Coordinates of C-alpha atoms and ligand atoms in Angstrom, one line a residue:
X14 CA 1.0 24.1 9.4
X15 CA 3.0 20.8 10.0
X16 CA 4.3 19.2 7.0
X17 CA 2.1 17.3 4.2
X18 CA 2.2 13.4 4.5
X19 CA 2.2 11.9 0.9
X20 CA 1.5 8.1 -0.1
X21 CA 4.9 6.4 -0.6
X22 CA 6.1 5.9 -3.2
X23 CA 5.1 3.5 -6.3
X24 CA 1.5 3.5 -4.7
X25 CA -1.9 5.2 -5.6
X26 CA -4.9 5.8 -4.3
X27 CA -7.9 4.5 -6.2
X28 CA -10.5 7.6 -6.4
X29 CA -14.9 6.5 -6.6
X30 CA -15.0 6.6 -10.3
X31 CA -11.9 4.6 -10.5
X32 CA -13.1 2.4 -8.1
X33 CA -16.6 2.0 -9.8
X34 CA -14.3 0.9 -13.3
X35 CA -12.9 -1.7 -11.1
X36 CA -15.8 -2.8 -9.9
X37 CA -16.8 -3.4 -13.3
X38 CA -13.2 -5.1 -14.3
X39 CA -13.9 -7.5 -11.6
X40 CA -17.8 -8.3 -12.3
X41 CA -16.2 -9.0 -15.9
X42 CA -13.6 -11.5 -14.7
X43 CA -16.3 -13.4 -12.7
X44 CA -18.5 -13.9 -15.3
X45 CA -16.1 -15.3 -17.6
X46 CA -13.8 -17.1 -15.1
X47 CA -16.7 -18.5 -12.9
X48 CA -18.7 -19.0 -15.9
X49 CA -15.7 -21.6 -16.5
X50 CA -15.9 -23.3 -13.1
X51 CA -13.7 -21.0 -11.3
X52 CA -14.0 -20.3 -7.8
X53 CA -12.9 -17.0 -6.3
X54 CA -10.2 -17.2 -3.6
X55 CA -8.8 -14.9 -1.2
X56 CA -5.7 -15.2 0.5
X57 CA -3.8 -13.4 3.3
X58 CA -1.7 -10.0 2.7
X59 CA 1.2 -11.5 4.2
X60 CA 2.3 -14.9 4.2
X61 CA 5.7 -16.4 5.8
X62 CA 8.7 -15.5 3.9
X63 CA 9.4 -19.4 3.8
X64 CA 6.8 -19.8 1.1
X65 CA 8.2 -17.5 -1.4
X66 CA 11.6 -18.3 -0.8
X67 CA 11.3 -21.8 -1.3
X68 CA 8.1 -21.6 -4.1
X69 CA 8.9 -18.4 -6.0
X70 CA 12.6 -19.1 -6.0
X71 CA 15.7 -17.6 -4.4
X72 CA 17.5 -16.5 -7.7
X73 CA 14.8 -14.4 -8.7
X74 CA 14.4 -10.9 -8.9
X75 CA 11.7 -11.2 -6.7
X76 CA 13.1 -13.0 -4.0
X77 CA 16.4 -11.7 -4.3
X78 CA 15.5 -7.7 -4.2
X79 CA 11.6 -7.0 -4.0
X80 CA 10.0 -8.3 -1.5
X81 CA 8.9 -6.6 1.8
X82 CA 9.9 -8.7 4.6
X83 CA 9.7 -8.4 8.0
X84 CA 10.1 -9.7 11.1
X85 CA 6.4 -9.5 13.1
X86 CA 7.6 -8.6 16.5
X87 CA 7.3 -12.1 17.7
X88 CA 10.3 -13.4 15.6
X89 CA 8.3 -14.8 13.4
X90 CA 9.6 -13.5 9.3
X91 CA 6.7 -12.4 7.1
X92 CA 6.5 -11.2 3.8
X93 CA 4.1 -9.1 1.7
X94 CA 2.4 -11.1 -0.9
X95 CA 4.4 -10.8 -4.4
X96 CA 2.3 -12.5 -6.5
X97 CA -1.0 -14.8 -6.1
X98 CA 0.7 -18.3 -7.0
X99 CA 2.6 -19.4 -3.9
X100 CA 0.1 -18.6 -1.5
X101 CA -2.9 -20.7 -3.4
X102 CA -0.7 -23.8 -3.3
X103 CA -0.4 -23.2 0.1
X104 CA -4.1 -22.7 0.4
X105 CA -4.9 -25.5 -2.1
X106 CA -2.6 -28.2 0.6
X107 CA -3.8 -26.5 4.0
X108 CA -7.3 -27.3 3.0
X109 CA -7.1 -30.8 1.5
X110 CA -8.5 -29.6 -1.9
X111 CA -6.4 -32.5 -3.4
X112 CA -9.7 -34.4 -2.1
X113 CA -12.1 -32.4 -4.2
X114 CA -12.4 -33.5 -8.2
X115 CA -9.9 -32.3 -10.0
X116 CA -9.2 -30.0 -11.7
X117 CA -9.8 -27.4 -9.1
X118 CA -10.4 -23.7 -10.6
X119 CA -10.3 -21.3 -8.9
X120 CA -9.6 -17.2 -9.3
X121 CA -8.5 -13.7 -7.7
X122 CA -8.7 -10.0 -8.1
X123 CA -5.7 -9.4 -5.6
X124 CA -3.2 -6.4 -4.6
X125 CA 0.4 -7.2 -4.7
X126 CA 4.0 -6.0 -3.4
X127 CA 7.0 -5.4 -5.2
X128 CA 10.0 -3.3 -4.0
X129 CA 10.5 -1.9 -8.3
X130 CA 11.7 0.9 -9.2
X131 CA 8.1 2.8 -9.4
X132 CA 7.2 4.3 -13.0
X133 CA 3.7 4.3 -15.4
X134 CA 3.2 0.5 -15.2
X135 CA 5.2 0.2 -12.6
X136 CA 4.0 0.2 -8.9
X137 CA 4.9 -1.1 -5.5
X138 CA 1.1 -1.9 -4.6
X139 CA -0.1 -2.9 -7.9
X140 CA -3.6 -5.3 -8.6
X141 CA -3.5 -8.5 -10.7
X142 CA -6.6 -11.1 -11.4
X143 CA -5.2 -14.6 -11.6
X144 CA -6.6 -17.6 -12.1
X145 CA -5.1 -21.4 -11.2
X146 CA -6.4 -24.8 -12.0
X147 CA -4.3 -27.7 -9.6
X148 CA -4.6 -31.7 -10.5
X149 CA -4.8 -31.6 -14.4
X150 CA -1.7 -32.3 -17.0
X151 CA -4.2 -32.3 -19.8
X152 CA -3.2 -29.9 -22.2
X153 CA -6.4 -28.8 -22.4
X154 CA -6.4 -26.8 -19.5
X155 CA -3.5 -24.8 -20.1
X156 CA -5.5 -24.3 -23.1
X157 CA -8.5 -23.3 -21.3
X158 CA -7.0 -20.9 -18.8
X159 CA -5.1 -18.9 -22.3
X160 CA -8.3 -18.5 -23.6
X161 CA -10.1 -17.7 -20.7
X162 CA -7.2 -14.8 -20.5
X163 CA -7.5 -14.0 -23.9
X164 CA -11.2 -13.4 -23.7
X165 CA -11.0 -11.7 -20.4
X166 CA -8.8 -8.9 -22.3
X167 CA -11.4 -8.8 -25.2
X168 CA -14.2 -8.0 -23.0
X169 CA -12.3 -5.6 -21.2
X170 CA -11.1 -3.8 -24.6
X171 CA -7.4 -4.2 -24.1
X172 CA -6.1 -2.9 -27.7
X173 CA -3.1 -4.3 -29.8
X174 CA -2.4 -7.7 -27.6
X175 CA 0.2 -10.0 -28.4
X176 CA 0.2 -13.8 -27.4
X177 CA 4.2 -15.2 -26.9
X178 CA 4.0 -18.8 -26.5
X179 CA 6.9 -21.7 -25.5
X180 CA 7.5 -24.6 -23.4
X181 CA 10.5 -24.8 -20.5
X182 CA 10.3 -28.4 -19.6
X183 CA 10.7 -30.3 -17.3
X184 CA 13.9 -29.2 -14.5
X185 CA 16.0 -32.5 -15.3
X186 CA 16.0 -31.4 -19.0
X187 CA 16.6 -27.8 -18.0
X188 CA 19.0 -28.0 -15.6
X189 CA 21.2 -30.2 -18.7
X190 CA 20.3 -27.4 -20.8
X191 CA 21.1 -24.7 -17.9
X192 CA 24.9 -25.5 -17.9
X193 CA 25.5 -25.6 -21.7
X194 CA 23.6 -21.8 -21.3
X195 CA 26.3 -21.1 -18.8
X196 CA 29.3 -22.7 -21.0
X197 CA 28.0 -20.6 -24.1
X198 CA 28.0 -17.5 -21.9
X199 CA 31.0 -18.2 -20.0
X200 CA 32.8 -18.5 -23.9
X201 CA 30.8 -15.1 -24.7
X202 CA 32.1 -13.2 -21.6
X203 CA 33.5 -10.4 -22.8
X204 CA 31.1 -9.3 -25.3
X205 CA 28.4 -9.0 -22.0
X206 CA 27.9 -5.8 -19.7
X207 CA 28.8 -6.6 -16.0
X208 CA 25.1 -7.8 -14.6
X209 CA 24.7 -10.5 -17.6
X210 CA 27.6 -11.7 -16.6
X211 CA 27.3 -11.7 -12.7
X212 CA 24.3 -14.0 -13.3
X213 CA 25.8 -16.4 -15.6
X214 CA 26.0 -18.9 -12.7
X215 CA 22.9 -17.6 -10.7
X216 CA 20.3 -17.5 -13.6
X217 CA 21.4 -17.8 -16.9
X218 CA 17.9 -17.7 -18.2
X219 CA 17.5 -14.2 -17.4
X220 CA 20.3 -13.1 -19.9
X221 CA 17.8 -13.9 -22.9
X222 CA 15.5 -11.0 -21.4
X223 CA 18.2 -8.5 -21.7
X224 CA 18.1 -5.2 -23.8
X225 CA 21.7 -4.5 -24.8
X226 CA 23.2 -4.8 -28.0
X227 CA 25.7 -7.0 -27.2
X228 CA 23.7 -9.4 -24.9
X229 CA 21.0 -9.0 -27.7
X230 CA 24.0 -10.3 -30.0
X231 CA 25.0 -13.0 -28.0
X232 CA 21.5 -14.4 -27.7
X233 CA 20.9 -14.8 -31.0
X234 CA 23.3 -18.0 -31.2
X235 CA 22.5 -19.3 -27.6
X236 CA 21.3 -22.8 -27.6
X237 CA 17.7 -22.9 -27.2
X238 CA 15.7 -24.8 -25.1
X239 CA 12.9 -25.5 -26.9
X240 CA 15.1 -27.3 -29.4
X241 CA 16.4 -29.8 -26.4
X242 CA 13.0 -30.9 -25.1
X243 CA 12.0 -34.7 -24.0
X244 CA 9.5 -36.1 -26.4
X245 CA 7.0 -36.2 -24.0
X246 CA 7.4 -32.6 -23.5
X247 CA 7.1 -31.7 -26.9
X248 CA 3.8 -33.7 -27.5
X249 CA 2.4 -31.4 -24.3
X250 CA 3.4 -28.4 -26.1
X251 CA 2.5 -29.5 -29.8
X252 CA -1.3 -30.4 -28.5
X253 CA -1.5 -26.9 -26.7
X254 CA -0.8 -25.5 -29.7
X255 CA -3.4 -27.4 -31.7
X256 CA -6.1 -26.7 -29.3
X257 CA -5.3 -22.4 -29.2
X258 CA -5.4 -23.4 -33.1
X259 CA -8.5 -25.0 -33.4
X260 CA -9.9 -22.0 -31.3
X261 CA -8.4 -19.8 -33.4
X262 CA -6.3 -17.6 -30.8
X263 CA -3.5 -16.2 -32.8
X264 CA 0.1 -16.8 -31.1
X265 CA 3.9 -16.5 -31.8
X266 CA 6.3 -19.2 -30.6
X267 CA 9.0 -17.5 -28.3
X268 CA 12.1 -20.2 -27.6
X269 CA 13.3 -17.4 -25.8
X270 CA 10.9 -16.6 -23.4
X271 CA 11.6 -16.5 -19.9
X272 CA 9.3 -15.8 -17.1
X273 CA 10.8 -14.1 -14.0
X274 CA 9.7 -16.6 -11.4
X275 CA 11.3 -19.8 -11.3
X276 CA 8.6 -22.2 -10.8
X277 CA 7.3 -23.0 -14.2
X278 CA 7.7 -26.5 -15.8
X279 CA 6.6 -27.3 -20.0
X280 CA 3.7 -24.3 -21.3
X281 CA 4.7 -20.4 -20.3
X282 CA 3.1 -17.8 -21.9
X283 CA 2.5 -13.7 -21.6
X284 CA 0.6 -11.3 -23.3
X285 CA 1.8 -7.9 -24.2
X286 CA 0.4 -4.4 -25.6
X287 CA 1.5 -2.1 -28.3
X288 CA -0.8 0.2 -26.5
X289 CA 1.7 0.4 -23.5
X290 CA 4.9 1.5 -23.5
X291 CA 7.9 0.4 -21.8
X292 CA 6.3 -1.9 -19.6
X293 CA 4.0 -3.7 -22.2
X294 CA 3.8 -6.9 -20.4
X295 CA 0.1 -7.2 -19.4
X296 CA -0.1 -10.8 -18.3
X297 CA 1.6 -13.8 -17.8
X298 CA 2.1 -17.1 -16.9
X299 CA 2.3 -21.3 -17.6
X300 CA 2.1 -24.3 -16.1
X301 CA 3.8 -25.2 -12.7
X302 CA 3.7 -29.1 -11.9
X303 CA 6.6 -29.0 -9.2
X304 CA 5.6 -26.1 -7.1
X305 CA 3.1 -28.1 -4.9
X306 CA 5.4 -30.5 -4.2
X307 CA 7.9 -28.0 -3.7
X308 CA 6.0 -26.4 -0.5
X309 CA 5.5 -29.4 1.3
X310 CA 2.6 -31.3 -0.9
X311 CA 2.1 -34.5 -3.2
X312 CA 3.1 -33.9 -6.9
X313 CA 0.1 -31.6 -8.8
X314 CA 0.4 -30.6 -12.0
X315 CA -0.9 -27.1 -12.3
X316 CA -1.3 -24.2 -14.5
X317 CA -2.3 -20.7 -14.3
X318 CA -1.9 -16.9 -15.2
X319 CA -1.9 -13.2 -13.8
X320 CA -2.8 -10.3 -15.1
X321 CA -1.7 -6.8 -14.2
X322 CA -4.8 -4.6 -13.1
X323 CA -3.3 -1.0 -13.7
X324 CA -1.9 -2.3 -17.3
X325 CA -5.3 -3.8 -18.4
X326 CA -7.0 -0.6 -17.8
X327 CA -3.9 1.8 -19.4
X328 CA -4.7 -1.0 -22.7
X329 CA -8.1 -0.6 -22.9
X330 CA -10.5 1.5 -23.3
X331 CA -13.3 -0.5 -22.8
X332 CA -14.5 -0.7 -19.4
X333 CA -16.7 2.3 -18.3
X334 CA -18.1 2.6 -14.8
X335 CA -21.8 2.0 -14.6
X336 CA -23.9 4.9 -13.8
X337 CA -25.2 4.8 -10.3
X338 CA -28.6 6.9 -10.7
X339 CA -30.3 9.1 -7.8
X340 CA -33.7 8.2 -7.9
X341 CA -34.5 11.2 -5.2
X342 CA -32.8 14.4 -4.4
X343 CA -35.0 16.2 -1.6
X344 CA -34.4 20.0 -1.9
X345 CA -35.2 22.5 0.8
X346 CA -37.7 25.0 -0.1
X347 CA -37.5 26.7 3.4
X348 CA -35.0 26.4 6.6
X349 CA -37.4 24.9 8.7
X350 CA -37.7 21.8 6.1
X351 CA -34.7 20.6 6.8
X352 CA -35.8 17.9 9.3
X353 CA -39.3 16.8 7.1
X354 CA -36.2 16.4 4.3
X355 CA -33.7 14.6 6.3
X356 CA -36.1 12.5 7.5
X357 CA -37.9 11.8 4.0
X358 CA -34.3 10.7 2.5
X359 CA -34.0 8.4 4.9
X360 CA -37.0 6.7 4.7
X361 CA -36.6 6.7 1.0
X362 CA -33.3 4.9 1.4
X363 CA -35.1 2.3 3.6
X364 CA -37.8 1.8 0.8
X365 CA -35.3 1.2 -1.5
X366 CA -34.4 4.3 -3.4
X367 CA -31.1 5.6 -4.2
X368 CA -31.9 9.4 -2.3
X369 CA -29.5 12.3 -1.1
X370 CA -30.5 15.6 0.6
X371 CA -29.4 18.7 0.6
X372 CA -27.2 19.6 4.0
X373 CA -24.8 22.5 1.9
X374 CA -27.1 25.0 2.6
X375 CA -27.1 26.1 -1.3
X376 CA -29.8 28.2 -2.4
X377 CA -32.8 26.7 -3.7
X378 CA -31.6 27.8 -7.2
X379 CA -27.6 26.3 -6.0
X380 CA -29.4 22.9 -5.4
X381 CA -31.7 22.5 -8.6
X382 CA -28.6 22.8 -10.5
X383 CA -26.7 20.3 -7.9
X384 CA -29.9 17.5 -8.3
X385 CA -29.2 18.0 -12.1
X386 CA -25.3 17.5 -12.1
X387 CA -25.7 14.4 -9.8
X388 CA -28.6 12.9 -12.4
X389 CA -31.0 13.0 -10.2
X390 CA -34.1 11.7 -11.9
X391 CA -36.7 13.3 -8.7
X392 CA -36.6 16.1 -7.3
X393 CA -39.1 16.7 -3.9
X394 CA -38.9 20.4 -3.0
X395 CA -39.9 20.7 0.7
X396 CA -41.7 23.5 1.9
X397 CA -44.2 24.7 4.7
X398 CA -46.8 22.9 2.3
X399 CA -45.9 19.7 1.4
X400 CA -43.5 18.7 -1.5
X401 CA -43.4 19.5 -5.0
X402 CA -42.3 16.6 -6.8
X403 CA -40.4 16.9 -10.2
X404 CA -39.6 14.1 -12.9
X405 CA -36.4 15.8 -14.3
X406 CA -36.6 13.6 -17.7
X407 CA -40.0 14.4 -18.5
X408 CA -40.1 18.2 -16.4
X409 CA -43.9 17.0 -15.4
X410 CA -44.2 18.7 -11.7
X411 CA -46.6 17.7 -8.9
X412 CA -47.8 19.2 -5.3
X413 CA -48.5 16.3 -2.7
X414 CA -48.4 15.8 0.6
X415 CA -45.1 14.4 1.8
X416 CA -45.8 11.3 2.6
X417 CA -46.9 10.8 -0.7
X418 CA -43.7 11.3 -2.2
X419 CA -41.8 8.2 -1.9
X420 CA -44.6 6.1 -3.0
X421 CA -45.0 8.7 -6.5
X422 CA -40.9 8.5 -7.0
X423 CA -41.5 4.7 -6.5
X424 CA -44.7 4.4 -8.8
X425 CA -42.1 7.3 -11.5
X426 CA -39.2 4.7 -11.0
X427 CA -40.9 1.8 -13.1
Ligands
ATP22 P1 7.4 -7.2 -15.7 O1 8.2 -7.9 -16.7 O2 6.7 -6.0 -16.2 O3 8.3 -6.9 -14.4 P2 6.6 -9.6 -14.4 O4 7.1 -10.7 -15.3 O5 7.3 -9.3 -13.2 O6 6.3 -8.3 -15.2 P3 4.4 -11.2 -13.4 O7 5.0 -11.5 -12.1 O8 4.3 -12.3 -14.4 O9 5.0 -9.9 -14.1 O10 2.9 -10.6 -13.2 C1 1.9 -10.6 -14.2 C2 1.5 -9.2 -14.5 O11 1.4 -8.4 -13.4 C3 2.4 -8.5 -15.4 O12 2.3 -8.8 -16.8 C4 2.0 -7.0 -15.2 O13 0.8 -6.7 -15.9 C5 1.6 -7.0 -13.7 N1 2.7 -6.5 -12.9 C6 3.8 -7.1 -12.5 N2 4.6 -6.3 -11.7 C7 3.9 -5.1 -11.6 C8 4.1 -3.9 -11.0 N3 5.2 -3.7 -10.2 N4 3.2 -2.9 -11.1 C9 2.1 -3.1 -11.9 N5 1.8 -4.2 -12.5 C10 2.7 -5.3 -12.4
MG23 MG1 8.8 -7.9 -12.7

């Protein structure tokens, strides 16, 4: 026997009755999202490497260490999609949706590739649904698309969330605020592990995410950014506050928090679960009124969010897959059925009815007890005269001819 192949690492595959709770994630996240005005998008898997370089950023993580980039054959660089962002500002400026009213809304249930270090949580292909609404600086929309997340994890029973909430500014008053990070840190040096400090100068930011002591301890007397922002700025953040307020969505203010891509300007935002463990970062995201501009577009203010698929469904136990009844199961009574039954499953099908037959071979006794374990709610045995029709639920049984039997299931059905 040659050698097994095995999936590579930090992906999975997703099995039926996964699939079917997905399905059901997804028919969630359209009623509420397009219920809001959002329009499902769809990008392409790969994009060029261009647009994350310049719109995610090149001192991130991301850019810097987990992306899967390649060169096409044809000299051309390509990149797996890392996250749903960039490419929907592409999309938004290739097809002149500037034009359309603003805001524009729209939403995607996506997969997504990272180069991590694969653990629970943790995956290389991993699923996020995002949403994005371009052309707006009202603070009501950021406003919107947190509560629209917020009620998206509700419905889909993600236990013990957490709302962090803060406001980055804009870049002139962070890049002021970036070098008297870096002073501060420079003047803490030696009280930071070696990959704090080789990032002093690349992304200073990143040094409030930390978990070690002695970064921890350092952090805690950092200047903070939110303390430093223009007025304007502040008035942005104060009335997204008010709004999540007057809806009543419970928050904590987070000076410190960071987001790992570097195109965010004034509200960012993630939710976490006690539920999870280590990685208990279920969603994230905030506004992003350069980014456009940044890839080649006219200044739009935008906003938006992701959330990680896999995470939403470790959280929460709400979301069971629909049942997907048999309305027939058409039994052989005798070996020389087998066409009468093929056939009759078939035509079944075409009429409308969710119908299987047997083709194991199983013993008539083997496939009563099949038709029961699959839920079927008919069974038509076939034998050299006609079928014998039984309603499993109530156990009433009836001898017909076989064309009769679709038009009886259909007749039992209502
Ligand atoms: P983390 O801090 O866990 O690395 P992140 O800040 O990189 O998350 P985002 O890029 O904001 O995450 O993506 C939004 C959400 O997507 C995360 O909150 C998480 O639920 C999910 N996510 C991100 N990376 C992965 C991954 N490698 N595997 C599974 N889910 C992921
Ligand atoms: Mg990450």
């Amino acid at each position: 026997m040659s050698e097994r192949i095995q999936a590579p690492r930090g992906t999975y595959d997703v099995l039926p009755e996964e699939a079917a709770r997905r399905a059901e994630v997804e028919a969630i996240a359209r009623r509420i999202l397009g219920g809001a005005g959002y329009g499902r998008i769809e990008t392409p898997v790969f994009e060029a490497t261009d647009l994350f370089a310049r719109g995610v950023g090149e001192a991130t993580d991301i850019v810097r260490k987990e992306m899967y980039t390649f060169d096409d054959g044809g000299g051309r660089m390509v990149t797996l999609r890392p996250e749903g962002t960039a490419p929907i500002c592409r999309a938004y400026l290739e097809h002149g949706m500037h034009k359309l009213p603003q805001p524009v809304r729209l939403w995607y249930l996506s997969s997504f590739f990272r180069r991590e270090r694969a653990q629970a949580g943790r995956y290389r292909q991993f699923w996020q649904i995002g949403a994005e609404a371009f052309g707006s600086e009202a603070p009501e929309v950021d406003a919107e698309t947190i509560l629209l997340l917020a009620e998206l994890l509700e419905a889909l029973g993600v236990k013990g969330t957490r709302l962090r909430l803060g406001s980055l500014g804009m870049p002139e008053t962070r890049a002021a605020y970036r070098e008297r990070l870096q002073a501060y840190l420079h003047t803490h040096e030696d009280e930071l592990p070696a990959e704090v400090r080789e990032r002093i100068d690349l992304n200073p930011m990143r040094a409030f995410d930390a978990d070690d002591a002695g970064t921890k301890r350092v952090m805690e007397s950092a200047p903070r950014l939110m303390d430093e922002l223009a007025p304007e700025d502040a008035e942005h953040f104060a009335q997204v506050r008010t709004l999540l307020d007057d809806a009543g969505l419970a928050y904590e203010i987070d000076a410190t928090l960071v987001r790992g891509l570097d195109y965010y300007t004034r509200t960012v935002f993630e939710f976490t679960s006690d539920a999870l463990g280590a990685q208990s970062g279920v969603a994230g995201g905030g506004r992003y009124d350069k980014l456009v501009e940044q890839i080649g577009g006219q200044p739009t203010p935008a906003v938006g969010w992701a959330a990680g698929i896999e995470r939403m469904l470790m959280a929460g136990e709400g979301v069971r897959a629909p049942e997907l009844p048999v309305d027939l199961y058409v039994a052989l009574a005798a070996a020389d059925a087998r066409r009468a039954g093929f056939r009759l499953a078939n035509e079944a099908r075409r009429a409308g009815l969710a119908a299987q037959v047997e083709v194991a071979g199983r013993s008539l006794k083997g496939q009563l007890k099949h038709a029961n374990r699959i839920g079927a709610r008919h069974v038509a045995v076939l034998g050299a005269e006609g079928a014998s029709v039984k309603d499993m639920e109530s156990g009433e049984e009836e001898t017909m001819p076989v064309e009769q039997v679709i038009p009886a299931v259909l007749r039992g059905r209502r």
